[in-house]
PDB file of C-alpha atoms in Angstrom:
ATOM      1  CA  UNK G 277       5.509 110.809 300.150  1.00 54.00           C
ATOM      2  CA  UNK G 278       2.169 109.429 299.866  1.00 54.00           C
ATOM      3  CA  UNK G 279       0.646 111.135 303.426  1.00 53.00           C
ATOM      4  CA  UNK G 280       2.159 114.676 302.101  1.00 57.00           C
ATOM      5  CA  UNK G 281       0.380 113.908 298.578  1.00 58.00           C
ATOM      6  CA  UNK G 282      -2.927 113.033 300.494  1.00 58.00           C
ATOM      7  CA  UNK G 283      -2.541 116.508 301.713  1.00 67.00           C
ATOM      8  CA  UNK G 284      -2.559 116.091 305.770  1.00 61.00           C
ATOM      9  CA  UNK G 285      -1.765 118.930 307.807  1.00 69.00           C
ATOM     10  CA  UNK G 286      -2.771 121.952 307.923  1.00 82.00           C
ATOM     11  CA  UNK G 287      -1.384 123.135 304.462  1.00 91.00           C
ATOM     12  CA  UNK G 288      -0.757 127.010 304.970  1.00 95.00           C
ATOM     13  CA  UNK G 289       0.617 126.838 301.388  1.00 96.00           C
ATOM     14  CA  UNK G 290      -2.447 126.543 299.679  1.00 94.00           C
ATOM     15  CA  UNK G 291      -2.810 130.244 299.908  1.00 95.00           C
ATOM     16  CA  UNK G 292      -0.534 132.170 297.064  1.00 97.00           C
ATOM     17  CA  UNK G 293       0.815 134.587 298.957  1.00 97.00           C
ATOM     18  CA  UNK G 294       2.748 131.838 301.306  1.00 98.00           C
ATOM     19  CA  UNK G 295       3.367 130.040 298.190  1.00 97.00           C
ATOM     20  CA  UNK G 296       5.182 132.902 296.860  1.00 98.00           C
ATOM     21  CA  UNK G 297       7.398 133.298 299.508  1.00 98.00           C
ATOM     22  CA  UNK G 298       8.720 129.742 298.745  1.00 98.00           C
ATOM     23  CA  UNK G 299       8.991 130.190 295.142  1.00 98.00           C
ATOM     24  CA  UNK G 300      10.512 133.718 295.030  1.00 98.00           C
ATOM     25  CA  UNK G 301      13.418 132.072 297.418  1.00 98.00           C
ATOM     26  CA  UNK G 302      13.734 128.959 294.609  1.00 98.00           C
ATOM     27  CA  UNK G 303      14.204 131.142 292.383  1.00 97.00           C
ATOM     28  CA  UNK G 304      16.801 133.976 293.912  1.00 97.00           C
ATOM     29  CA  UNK G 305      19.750 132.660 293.580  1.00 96.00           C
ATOM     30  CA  UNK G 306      19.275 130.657 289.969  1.00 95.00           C
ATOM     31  CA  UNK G 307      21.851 130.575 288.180  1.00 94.00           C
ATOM     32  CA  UNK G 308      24.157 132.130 291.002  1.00 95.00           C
ATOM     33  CA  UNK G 309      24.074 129.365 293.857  1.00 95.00           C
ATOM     34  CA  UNK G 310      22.592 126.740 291.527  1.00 96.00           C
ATOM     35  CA  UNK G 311      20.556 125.796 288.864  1.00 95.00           C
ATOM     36  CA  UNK G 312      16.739 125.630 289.287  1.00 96.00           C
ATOM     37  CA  UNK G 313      14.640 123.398 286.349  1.00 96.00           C
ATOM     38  CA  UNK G 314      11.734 122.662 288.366  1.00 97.00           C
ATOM     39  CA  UNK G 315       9.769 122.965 291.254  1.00 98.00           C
ATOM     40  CA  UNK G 316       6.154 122.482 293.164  1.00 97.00           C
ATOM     41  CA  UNK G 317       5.137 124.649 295.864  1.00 98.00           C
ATOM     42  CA  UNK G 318       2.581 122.324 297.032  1.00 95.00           C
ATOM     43  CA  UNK G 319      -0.272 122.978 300.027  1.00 95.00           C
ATOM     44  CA  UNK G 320       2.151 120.788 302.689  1.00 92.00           C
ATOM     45  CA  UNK G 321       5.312 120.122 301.123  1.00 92.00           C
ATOM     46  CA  UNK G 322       7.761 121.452 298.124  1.00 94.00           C
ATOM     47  CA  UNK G 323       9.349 119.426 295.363  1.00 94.00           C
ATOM     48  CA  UNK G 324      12.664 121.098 293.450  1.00 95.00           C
ATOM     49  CA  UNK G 325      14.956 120.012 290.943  1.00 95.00           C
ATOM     50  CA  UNK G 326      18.293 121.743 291.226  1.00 95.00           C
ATOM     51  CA  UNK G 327      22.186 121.062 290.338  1.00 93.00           C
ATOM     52  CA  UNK G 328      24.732 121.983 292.862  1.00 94.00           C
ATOM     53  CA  UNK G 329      28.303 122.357 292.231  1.00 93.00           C
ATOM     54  CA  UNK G 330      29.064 120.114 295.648  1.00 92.00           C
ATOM     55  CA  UNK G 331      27.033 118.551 297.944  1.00 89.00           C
ATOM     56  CA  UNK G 332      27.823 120.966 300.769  1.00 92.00           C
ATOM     57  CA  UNK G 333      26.430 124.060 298.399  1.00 94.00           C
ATOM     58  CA  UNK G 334      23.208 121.648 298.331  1.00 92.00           C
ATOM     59  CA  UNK G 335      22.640 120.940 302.124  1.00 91.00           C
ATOM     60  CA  UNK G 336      23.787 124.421 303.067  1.00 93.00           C
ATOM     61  CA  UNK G 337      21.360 126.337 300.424  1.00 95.00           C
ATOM     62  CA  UNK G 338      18.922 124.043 301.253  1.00 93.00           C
ATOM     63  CA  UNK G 339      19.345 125.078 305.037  1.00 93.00           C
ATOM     64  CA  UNK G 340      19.309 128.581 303.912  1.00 95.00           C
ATOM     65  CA  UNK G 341      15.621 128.219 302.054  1.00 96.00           C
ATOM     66  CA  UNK G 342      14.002 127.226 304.939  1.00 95.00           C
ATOM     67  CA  UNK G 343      15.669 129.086 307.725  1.00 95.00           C
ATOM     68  CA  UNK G 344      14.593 132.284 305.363  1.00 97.00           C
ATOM     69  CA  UNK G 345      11.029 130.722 304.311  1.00 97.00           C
ATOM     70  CA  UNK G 346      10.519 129.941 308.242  1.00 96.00           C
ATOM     71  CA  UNK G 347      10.964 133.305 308.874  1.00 97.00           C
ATOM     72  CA  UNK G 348       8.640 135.142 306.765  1.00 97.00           C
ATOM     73  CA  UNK G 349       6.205 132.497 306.486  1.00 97.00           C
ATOM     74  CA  UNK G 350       6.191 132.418 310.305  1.00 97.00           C
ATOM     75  CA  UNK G 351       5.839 136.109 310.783  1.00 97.00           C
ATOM     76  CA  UNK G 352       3.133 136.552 308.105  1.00 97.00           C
ATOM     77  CA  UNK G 353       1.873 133.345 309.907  1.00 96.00           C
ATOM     78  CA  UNK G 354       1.704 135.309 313.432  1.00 96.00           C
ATOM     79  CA  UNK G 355       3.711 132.063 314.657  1.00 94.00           C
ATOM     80  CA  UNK G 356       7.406 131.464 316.261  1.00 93.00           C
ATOM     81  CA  UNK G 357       8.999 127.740 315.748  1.00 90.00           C
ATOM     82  CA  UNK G 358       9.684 125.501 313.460  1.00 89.00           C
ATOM     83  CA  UNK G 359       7.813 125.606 309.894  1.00 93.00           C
ATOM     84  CA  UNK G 360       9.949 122.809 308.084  1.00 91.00           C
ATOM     85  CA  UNK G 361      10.413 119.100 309.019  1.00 82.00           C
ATOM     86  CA  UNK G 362      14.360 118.688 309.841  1.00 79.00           C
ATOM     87  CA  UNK G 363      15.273 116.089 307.302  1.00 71.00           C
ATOM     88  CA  UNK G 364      15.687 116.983 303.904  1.00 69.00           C
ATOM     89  CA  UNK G 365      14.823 114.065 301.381  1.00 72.00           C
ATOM     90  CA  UNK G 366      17.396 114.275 298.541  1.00 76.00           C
ATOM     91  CA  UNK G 367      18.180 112.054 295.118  1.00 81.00           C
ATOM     92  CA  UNK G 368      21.233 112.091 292.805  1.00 81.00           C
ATOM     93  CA  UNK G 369      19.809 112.810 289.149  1.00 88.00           C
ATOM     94  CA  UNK G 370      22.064 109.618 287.377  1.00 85.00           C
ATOM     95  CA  UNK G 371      21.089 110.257 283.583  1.00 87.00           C
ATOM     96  CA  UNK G 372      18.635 111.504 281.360  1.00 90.00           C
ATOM     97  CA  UNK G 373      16.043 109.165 281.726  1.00 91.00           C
ATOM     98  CA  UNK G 374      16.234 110.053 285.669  1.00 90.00           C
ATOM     99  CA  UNK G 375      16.086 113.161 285.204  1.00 91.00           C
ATOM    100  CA  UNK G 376      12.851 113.048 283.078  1.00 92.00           C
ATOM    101  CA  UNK G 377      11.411 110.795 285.936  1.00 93.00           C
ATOM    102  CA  UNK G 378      11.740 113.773 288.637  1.00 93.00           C
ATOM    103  CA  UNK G 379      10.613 116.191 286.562  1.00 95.00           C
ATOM    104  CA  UNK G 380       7.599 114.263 285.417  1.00 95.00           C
ATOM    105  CA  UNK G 381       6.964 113.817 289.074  1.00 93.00           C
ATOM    106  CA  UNK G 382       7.067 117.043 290.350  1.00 95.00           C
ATOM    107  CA  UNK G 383       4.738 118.552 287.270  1.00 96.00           C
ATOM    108  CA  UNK G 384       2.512 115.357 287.982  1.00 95.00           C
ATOM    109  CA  UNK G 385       2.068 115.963 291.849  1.00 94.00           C
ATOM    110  CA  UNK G 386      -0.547 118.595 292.217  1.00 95.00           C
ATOM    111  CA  UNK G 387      -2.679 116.424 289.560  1.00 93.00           C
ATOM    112  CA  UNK G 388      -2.138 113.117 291.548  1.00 91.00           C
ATOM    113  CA  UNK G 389      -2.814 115.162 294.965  1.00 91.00           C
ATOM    114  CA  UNK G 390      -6.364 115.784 293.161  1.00 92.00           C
ATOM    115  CA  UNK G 391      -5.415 120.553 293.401  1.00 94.00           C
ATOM    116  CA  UNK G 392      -6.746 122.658 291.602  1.00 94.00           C
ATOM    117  CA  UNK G 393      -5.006 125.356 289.605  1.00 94.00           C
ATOM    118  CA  UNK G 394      -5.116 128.032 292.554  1.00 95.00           C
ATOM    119  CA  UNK G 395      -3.512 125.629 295.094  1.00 95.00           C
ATOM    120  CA  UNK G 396      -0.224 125.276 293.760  1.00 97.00           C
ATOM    121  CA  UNK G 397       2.492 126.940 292.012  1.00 97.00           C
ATOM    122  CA  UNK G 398       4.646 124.938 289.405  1.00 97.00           C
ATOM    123  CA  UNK G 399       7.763 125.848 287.874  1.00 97.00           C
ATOM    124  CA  UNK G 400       9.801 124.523 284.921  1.00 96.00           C
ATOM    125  CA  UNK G 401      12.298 125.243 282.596  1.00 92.00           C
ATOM    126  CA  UNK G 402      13.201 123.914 278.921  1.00 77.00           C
ATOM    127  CA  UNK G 403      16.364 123.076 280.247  1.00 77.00           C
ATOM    128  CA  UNK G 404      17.430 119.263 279.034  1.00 77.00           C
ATOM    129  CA  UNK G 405      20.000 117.003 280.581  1.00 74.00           C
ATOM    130  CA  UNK G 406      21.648 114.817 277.927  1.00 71.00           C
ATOM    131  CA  UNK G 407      23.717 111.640 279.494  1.00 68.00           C
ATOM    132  CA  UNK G 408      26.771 113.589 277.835  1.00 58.00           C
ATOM    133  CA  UNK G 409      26.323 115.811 280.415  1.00 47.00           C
ATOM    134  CA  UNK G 410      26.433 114.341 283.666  1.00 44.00           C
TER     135      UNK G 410
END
């Protein structure tokens, strides 16, 4: 976490039309697939908070968002290969208070990473997560 926050690498998503590519796929299946509340498109690296109705829906969309991203992103790019790091790095949400932590997180990234407004794209919903509904 704290090398992709120092921003190393070559960051191709610092420029908004990449960026866009990544959030547009976040966000196409909302409320179909899963439920989106938040996520950062930073330079390097992308944070989401999403529910899943199994974790097999979660590892296969989240295969599916970066074989898709990979491909565009790649092609735009004028590159072939990997774009994405194998390993996805997931948490289970246990509560409210949890839940407030992520989100606070993700919205607090791009300020901790020192970005500017232009060099990110943030996303976030007023969706709330009482412990009733876990």
């Amino acid at each position: 976490e704290q090398s992709l926050d120092q921003l190393q690498g070559e960051c191709v998503l610092r420029e908004i039309v990449l960026r866009e590519i990544v959030a547009s796929s976040l966000r196409h299946f909302d409320g179909n697939r899963y439920v989106v509340t938040d996520f950062v498109v930073m330079p390097n690296h992308v944070h989401i908070l999403a529910a899943f109705d199994s974790p097999e829906r979660m590892l296969a969309q989240c295969e599916s968002w970066k074989r898709f991203t990979a491909t565009r992103l790649n092609r735009l790019l004028g590159r072939r290969g990997r774009f994405w790091q194998n390993d996805a790095f997931d948490h289970l949400v246990r509560g409210s208070a949890h839940f407030d932590q992520f989100r606070k997180y993700i919205a607090d990234n791009p300020v901790s990473a020192g970005l500017k407004d232009d060099e990110f794209t943030h996303y976030s919903t007023g969706i709330v997560m009482s412990d009733t509904a876990k």
